[in-house]
Coordinates of N, CA and C in Angstrom, one line a residue:
X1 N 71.5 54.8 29.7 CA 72.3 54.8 30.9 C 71.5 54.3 32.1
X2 N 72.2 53.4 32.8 CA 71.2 52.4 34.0 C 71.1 53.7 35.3
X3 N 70.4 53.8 36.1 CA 69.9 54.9 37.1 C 70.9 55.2 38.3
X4 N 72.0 53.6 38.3 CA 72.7 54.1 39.4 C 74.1 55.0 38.8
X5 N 74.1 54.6 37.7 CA 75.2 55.1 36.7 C 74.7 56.9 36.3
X6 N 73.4 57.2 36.1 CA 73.0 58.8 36.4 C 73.0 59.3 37.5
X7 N 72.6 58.6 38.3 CA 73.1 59.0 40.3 C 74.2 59.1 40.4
X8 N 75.3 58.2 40.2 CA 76.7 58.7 40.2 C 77.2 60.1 39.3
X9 N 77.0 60.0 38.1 CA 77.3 60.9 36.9 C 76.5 62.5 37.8
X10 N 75.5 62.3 38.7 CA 74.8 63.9 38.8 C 75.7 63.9 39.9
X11 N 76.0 62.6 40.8 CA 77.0 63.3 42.3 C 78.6 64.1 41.7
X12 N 78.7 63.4 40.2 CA 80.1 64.2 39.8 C 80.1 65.4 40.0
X13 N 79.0 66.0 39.5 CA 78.5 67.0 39.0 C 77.8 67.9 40.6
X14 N 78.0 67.5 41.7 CA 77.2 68.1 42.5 C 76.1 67.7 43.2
X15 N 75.3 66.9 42.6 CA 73.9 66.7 43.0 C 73.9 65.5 44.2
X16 N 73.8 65.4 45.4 CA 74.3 64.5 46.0 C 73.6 63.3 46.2
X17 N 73.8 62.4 46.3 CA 73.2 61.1 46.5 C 73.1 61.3 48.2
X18 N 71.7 60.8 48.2 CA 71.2 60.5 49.6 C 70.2 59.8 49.7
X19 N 70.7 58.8 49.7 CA 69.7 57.3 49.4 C 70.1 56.8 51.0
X20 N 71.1 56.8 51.3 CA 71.2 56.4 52.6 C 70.9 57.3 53.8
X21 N 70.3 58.6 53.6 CA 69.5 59.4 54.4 C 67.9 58.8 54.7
X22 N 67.5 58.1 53.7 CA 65.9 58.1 53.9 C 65.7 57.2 54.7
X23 N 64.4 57.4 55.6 CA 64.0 56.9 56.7 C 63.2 55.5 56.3
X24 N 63.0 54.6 55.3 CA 62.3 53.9 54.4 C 61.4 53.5 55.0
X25 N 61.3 53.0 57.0 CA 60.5 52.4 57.3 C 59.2 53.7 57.5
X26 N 59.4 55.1 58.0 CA 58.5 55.9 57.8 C 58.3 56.5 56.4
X27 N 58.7 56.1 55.6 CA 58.2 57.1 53.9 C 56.4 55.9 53.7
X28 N 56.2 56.9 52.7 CA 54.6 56.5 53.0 C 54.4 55.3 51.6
X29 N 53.7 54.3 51.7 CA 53.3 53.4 50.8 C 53.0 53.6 49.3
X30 N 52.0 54.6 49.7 CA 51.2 54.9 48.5 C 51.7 56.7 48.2
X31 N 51.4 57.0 46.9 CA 51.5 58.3 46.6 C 50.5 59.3 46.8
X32 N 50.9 60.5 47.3 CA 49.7 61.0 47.7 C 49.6 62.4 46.5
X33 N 50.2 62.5 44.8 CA 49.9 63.1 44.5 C 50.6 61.9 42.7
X34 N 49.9 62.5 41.8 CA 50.2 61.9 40.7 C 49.8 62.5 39.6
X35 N 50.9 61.9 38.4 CA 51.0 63.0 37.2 C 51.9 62.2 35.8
X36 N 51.9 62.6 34.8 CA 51.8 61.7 33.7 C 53.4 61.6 33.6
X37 N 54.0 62.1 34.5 CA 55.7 61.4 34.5 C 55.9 60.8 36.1
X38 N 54.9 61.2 36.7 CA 55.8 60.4 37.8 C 54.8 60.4 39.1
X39 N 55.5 59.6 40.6 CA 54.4 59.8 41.9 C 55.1 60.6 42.8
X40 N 54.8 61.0 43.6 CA 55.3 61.9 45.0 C 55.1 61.3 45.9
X41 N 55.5 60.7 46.8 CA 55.5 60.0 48.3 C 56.1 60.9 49.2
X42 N 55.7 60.8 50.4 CA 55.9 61.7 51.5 C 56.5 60.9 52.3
X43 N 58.0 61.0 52.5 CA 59.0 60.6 53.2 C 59.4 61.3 54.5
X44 N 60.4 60.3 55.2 CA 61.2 61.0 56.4 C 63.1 60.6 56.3
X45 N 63.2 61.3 56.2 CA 64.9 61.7 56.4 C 65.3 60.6 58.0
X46 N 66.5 60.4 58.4 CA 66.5 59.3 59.4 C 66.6 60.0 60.4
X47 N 66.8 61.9 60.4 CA 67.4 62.9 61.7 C 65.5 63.1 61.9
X48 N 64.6 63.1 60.9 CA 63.2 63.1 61.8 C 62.5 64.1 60.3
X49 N 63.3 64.3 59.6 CA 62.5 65.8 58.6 C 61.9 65.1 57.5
X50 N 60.8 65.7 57.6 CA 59.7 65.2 56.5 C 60.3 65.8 54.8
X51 N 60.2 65.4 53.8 CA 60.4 65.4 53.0 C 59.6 64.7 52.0
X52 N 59.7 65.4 50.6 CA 59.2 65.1 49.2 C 59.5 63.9 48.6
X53 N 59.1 63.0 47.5 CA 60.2 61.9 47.2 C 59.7 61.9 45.7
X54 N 60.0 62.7 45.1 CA 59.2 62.6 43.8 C 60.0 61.3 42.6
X55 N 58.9 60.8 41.9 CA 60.4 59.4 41.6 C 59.3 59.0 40.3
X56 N 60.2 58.4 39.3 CA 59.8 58.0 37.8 C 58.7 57.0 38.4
X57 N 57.7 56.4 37.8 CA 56.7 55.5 37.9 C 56.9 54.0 37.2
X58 N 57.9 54.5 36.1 CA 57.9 53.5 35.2 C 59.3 52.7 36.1
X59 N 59.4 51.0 36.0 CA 60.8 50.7 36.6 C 61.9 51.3 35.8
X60 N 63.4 50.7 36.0 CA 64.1 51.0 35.1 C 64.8 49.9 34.3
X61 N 65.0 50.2 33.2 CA 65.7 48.9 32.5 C 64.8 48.3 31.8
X62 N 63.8 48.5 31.6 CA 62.6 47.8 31.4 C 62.5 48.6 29.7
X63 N 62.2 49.5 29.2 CA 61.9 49.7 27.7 C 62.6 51.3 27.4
X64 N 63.1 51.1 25.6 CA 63.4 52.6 25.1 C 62.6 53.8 26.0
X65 N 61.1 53.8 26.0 CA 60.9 54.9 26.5 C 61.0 55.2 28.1
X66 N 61.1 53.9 28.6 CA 61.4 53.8 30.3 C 62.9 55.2 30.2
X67 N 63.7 54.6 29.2 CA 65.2 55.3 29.3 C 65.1 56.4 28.8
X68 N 64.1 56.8 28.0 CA 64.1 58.1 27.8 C 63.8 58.9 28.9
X69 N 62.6 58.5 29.6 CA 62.4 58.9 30.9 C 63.4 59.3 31.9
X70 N 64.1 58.5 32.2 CA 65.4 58.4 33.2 C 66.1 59.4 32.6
X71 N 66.2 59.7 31.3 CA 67.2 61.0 31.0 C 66.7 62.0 31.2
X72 N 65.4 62.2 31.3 CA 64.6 63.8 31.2 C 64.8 63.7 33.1
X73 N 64.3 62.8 33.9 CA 64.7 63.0 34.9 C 66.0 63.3 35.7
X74 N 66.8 62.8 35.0 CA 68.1 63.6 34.9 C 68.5 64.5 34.9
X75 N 68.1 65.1 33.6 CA 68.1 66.6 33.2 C 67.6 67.3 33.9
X76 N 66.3 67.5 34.5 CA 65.2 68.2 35.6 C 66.1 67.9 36.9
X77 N 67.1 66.9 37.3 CA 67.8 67.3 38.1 C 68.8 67.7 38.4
X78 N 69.1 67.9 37.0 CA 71.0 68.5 37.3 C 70.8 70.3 37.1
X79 N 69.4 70.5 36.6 CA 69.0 71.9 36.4 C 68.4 72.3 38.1
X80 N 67.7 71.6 38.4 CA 67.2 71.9 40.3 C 68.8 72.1 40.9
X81 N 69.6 71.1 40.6 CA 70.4 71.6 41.9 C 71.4 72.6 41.6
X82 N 71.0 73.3 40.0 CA 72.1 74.8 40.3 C 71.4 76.1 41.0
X83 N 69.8 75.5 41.3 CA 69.4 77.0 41.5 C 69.4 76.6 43.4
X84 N 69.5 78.5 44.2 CA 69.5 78.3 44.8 C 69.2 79.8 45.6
X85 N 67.8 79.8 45.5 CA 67.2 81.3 46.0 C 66.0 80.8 47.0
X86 N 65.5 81.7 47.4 CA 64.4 81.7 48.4 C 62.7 81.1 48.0
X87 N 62.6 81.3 46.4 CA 61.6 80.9 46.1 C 61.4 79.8 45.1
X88 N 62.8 79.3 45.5 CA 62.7 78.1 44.8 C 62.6 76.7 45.1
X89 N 61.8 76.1 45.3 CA 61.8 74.5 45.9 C 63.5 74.3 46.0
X90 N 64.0 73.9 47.8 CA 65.1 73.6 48.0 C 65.2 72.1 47.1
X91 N 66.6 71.2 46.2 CA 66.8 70.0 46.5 C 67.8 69.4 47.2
X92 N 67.0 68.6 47.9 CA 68.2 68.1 49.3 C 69.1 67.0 48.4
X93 N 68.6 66.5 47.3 CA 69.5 65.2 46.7 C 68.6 64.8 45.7
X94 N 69.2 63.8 45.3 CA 69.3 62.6 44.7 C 69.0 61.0 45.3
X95 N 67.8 59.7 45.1 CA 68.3 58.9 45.8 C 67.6 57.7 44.9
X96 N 68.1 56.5 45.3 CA 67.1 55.8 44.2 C 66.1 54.8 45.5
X97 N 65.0 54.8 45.1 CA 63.9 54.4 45.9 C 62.8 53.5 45.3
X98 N 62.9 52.5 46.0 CA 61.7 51.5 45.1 C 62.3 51.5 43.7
X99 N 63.5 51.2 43.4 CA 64.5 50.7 42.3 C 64.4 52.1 41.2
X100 N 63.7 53.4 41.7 CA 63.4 54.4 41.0 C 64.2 55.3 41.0
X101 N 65.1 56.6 40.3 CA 65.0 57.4 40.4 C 64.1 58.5 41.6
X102 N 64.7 58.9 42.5 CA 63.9 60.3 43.0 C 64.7 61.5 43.2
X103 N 63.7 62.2 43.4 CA 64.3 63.7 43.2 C 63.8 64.3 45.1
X104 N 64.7 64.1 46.0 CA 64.0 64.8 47.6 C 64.2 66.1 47.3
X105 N 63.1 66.6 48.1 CA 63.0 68.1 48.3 C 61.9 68.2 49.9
X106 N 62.5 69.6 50.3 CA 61.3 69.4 51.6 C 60.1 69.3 51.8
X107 N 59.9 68.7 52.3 CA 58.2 68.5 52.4 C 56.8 69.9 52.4
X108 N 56.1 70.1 51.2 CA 55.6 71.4 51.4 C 53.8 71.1 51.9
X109 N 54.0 71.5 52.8 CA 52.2 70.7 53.9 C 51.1 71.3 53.4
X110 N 51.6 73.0 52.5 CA 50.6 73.8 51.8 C 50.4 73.3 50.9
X111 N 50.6 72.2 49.8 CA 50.5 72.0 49.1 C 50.7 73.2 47.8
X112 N 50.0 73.0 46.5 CA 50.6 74.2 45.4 C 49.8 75.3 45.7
X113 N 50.2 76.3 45.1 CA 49.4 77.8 45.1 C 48.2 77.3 44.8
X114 N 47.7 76.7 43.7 CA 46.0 77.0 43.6 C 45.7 76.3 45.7
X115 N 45.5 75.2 45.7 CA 45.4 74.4 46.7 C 45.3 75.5 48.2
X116 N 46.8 76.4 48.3 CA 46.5 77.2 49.2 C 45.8 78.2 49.4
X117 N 45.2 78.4 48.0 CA 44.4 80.2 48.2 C 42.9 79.8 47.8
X118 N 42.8 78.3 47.9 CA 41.8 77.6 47.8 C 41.2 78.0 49.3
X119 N 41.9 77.2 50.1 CA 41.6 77.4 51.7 C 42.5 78.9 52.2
X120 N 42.7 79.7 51.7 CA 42.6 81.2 52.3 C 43.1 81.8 51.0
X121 N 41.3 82.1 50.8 CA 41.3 82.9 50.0 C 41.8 84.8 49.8
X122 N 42.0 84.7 51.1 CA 41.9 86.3 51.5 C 43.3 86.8 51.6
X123 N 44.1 85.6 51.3 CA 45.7 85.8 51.8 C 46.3 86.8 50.6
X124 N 47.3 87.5 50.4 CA 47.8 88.7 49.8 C 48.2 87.9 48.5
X125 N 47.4 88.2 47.5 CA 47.8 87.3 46.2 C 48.7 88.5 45.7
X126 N 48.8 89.5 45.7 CA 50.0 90.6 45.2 C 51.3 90.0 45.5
X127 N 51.4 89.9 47.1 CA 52.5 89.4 47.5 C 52.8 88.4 47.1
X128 N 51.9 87.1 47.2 CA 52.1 86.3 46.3 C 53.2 86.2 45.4
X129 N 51.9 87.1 44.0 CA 52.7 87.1 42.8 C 54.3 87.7 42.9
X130 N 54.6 88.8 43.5 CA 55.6 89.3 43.4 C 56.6 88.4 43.7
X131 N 57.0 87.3 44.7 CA 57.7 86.8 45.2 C 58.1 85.6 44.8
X132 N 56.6 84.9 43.4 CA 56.9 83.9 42.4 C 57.9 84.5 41.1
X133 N 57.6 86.7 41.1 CA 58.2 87.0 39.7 C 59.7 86.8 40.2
X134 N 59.9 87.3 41.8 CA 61.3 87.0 42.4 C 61.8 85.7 41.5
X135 N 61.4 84.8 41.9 CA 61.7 83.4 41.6 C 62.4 83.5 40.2
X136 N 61.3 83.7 39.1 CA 61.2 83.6 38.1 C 62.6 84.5 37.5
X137 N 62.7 85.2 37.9 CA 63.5 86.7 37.2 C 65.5 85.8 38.0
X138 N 65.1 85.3 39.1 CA 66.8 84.3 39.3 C 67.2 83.5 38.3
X139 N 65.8 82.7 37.9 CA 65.8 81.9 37.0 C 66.5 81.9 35.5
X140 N 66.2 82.9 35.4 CA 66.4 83.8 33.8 C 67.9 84.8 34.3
X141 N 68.2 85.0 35.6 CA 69.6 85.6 35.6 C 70.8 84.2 35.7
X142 N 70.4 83.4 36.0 CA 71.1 82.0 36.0 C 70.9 81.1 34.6
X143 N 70.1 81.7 33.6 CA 70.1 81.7 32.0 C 69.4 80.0 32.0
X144 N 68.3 80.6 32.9 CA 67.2 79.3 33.2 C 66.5 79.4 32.4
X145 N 65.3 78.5 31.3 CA 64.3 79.3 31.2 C 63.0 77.7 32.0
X146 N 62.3 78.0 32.5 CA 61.4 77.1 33.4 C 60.5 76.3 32.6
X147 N 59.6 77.4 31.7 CA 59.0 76.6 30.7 C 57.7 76.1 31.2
X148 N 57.6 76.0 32.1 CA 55.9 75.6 32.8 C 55.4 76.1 33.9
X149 N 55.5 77.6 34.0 CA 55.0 78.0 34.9 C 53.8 78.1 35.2
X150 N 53.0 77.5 36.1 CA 51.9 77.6 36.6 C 51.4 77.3 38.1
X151 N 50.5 77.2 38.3 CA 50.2 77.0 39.8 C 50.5 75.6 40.5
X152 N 50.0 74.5 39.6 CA 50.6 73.4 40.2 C 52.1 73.1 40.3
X153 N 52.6 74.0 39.5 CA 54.3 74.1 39.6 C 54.8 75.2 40.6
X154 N 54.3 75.8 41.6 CA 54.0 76.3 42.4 C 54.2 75.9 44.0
X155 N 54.6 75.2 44.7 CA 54.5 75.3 46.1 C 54.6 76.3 47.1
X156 N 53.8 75.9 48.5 CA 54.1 76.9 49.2 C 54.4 76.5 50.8
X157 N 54.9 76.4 51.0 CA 55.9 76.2 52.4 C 54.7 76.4 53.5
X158 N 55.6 75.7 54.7 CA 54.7 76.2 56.1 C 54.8 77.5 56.5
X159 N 55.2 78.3 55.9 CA 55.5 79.7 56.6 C 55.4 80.4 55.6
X160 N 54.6 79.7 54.6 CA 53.9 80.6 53.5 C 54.8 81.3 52.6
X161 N 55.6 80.8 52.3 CA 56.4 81.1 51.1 C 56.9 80.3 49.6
X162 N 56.3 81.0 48.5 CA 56.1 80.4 47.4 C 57.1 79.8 47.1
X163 N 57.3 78.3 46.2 CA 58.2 78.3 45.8 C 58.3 77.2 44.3
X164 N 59.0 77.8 43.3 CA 59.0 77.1 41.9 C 59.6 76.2 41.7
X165 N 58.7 75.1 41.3 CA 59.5 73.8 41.2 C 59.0 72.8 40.0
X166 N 59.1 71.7 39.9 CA 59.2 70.7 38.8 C 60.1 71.9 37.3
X167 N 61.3 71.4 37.0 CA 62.2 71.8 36.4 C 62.2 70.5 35.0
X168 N 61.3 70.0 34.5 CA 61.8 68.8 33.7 C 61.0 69.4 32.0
X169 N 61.2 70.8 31.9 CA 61.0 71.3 30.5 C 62.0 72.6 31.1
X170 N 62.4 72.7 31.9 CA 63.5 73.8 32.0 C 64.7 73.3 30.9
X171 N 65.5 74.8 30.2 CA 66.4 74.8 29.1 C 67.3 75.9 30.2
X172 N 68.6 75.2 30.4 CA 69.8 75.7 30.9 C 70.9 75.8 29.8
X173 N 71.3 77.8 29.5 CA 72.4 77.3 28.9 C 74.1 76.9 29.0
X174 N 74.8 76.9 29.0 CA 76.1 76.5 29.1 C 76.3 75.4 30.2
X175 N 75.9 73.9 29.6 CA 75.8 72.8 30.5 C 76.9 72.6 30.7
X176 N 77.2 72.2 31.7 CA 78.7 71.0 32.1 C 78.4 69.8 32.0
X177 N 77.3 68.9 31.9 CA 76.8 68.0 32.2 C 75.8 67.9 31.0
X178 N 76.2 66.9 29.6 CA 75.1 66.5 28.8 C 74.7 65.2 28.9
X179 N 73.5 65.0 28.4 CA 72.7 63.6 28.1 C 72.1 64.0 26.7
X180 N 72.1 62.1 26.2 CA 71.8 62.4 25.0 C 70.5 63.3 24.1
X181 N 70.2 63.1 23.1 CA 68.9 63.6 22.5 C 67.6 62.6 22.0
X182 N 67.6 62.2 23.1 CA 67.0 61.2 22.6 C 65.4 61.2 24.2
X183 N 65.7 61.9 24.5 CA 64.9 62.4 25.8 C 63.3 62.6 25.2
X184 N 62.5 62.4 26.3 CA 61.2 62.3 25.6 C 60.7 63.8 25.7
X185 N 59.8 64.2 24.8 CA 59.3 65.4 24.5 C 59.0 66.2 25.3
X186 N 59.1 67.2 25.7 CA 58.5 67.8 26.6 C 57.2 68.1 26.6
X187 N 56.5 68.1 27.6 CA 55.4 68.4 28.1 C 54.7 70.2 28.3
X188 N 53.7 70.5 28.6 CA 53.6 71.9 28.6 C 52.0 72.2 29.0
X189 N 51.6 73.3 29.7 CA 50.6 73.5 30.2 C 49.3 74.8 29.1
X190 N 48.9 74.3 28.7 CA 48.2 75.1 27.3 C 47.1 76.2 28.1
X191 N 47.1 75.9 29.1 CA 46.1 77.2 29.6 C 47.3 78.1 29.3
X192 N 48.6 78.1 30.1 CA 49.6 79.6 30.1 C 50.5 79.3 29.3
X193 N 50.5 79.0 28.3 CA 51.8 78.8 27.4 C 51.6 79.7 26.5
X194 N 52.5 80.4 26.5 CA 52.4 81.4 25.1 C 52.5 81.3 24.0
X195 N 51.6 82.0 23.0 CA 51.1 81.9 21.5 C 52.3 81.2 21.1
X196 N 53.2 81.8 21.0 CA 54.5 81.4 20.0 C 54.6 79.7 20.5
X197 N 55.1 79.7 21.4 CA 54.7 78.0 22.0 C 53.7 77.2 21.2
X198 N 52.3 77.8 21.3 CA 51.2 76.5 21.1 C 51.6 76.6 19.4
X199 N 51.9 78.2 18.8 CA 52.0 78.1 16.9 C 53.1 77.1 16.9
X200 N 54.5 76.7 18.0 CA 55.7 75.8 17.0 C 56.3 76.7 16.7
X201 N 56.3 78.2 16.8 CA 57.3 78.9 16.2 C 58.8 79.3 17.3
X202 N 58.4 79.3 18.5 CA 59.8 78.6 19.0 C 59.6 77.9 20.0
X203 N 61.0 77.2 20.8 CA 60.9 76.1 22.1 C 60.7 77.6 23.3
X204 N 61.0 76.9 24.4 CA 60.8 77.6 25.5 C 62.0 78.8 25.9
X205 N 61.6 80.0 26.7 CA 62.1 80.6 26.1 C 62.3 81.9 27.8
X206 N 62.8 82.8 28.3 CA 62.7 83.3 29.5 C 61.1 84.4 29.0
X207 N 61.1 84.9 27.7 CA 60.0 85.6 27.2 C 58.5 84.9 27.6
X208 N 58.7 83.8 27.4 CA 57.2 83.0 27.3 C 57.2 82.5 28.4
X209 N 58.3 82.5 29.7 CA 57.8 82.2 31.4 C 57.4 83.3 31.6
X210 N 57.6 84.4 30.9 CA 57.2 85.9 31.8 C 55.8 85.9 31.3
X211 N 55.0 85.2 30.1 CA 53.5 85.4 29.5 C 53.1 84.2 30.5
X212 N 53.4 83.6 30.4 CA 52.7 82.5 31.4 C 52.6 82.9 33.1
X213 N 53.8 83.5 33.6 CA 53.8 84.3 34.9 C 52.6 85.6 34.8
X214 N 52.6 86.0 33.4 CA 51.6 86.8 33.4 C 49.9 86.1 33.7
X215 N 49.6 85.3 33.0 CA 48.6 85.1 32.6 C 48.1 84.4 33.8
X216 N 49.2 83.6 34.4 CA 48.6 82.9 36.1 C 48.4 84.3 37.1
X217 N 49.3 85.2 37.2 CA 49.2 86.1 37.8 C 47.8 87.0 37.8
X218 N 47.3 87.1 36.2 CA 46.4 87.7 36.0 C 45.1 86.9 36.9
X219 N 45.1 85.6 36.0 CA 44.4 84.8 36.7 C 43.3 84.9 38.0
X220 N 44.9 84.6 39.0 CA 45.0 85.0 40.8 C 44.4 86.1 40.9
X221 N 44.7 86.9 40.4 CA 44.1 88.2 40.8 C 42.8 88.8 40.4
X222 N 42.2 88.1 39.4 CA 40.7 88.6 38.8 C 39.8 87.6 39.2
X223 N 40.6 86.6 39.3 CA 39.4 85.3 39.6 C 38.9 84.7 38.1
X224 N 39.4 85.3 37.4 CA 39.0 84.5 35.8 C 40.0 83.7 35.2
X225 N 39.4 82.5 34.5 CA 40.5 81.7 33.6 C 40.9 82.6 32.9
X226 N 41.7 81.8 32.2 CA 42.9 81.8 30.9 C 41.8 81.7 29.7
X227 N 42.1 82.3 28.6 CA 40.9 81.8 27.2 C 41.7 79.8 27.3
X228 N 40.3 79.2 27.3 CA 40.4 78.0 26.7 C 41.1 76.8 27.7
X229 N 40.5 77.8 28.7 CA 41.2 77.1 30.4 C 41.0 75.9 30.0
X230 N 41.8 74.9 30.9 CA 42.0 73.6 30.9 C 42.4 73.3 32.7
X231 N 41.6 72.6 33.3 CA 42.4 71.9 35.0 C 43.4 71.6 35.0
X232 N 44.3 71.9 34.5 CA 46.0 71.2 34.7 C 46.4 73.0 35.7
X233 N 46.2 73.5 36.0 CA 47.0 74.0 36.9 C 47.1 75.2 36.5

């Protein structure tokens, strides 16, 4: 399915297109953060508001797995725009940019939880955690399961409020909106992923965001890895 034909198909559905929102001459050149599905550029809206632009790397139209791509991004967005609580990464839309898929959300200047408690250390990591389990526990009442909870999946606002985002191994059930099965594999963070996870004995699951919410939370709080830590977040 070609990217303007999924832009349309998610506005059916809710997700709005706002490609003619973005400020193009202020969005920034280069990405200022990167990752094995995609780049993040730091944009402006045309009323002046800074914003996220997170968008596929690969062009579109170009190969089978390019399209598989474009479906998982899809999916990761038609799951962002049903949630809609305090600690969850807002999404303002849909837009296509640099012939890409992106996914806008507002701009977070704290960068992710590790990043912030990097430079203040001393800030309430209790509170913190409680207000990511907030997140997490909507998630799972809206019959979300996240599937990669960790710190770099983590933001935190200018006014210091956490919030859970990248949704592209989240499992929503009772879709209104399918894409095919042909989507590329999901991805997964092996420091907090729970046993059952790394054994293959099931997919993701609201049980195994709560071990993974555990084991970051633990983390934060003792100052020790995970067994068999890995830097992904």
């Amino acid at each position: 399915m070609p990217s303007d034909e999924i832009i349309k198909h998610l506005g059916d559905h809710g997700c709005e297109d706002i490609t003619e929102q973005l400020n193009l001459s202020r969005s920034g050149l280069f990405p200022v953060s990167t990752g094995g599905f995609g780049d993040v550029y730091r944009g402006t809206l045309h009323h002046g508001t800074h914003v996220g632009i997170k968008c596929l790397r690969l062009v579109v139209h170009t190969t089978e797995e390019s399209r598989k791509d474009l479906k998982r991004a899809a999916h990761e967005l038609y799951v962002w725009s049903k949630c809609r609580h305090p600690n969850i990464l807002e999404l303002n839309g849909v837009a296509l940019y640099r012939n890409q898929i992106a996914m806008i959300s507002p701009w977070m200047g704290n960068g992710n939880v590790n990043q912030f408690l990097s430079r203040h250390p001393r800030f309430d990591r209790y509170w913190l955690c409680a207000r990511i389990a907030s997140g997490v526990s909507y998630l799972h009442s809206q019959k979300i399961a996240h599937g990669d909870i960790k710190g770099a999946n983590i933001l935190v606002s200018d006014d210091y409020i956490p919030k859970i985002a990248d949704f592209g191994n989240a499992i929503l059930s009772n879709y209104t909106l399918r894409f095919t099965t042909t989507t590329s594999g999901p991805s997964m963070s092996i420091r907090w992923a729970a046993p059952e996870i790394l054994e293959e004995e099931s997919g993701f699951s609201y049980e195994a965001d709560v071990y993974s919410l555990g084991m970051k939370g633990h983390g934060r709080n003792t100052s020790k890895s995970a067994p068999e830590a890995n830097p992904d977040g």
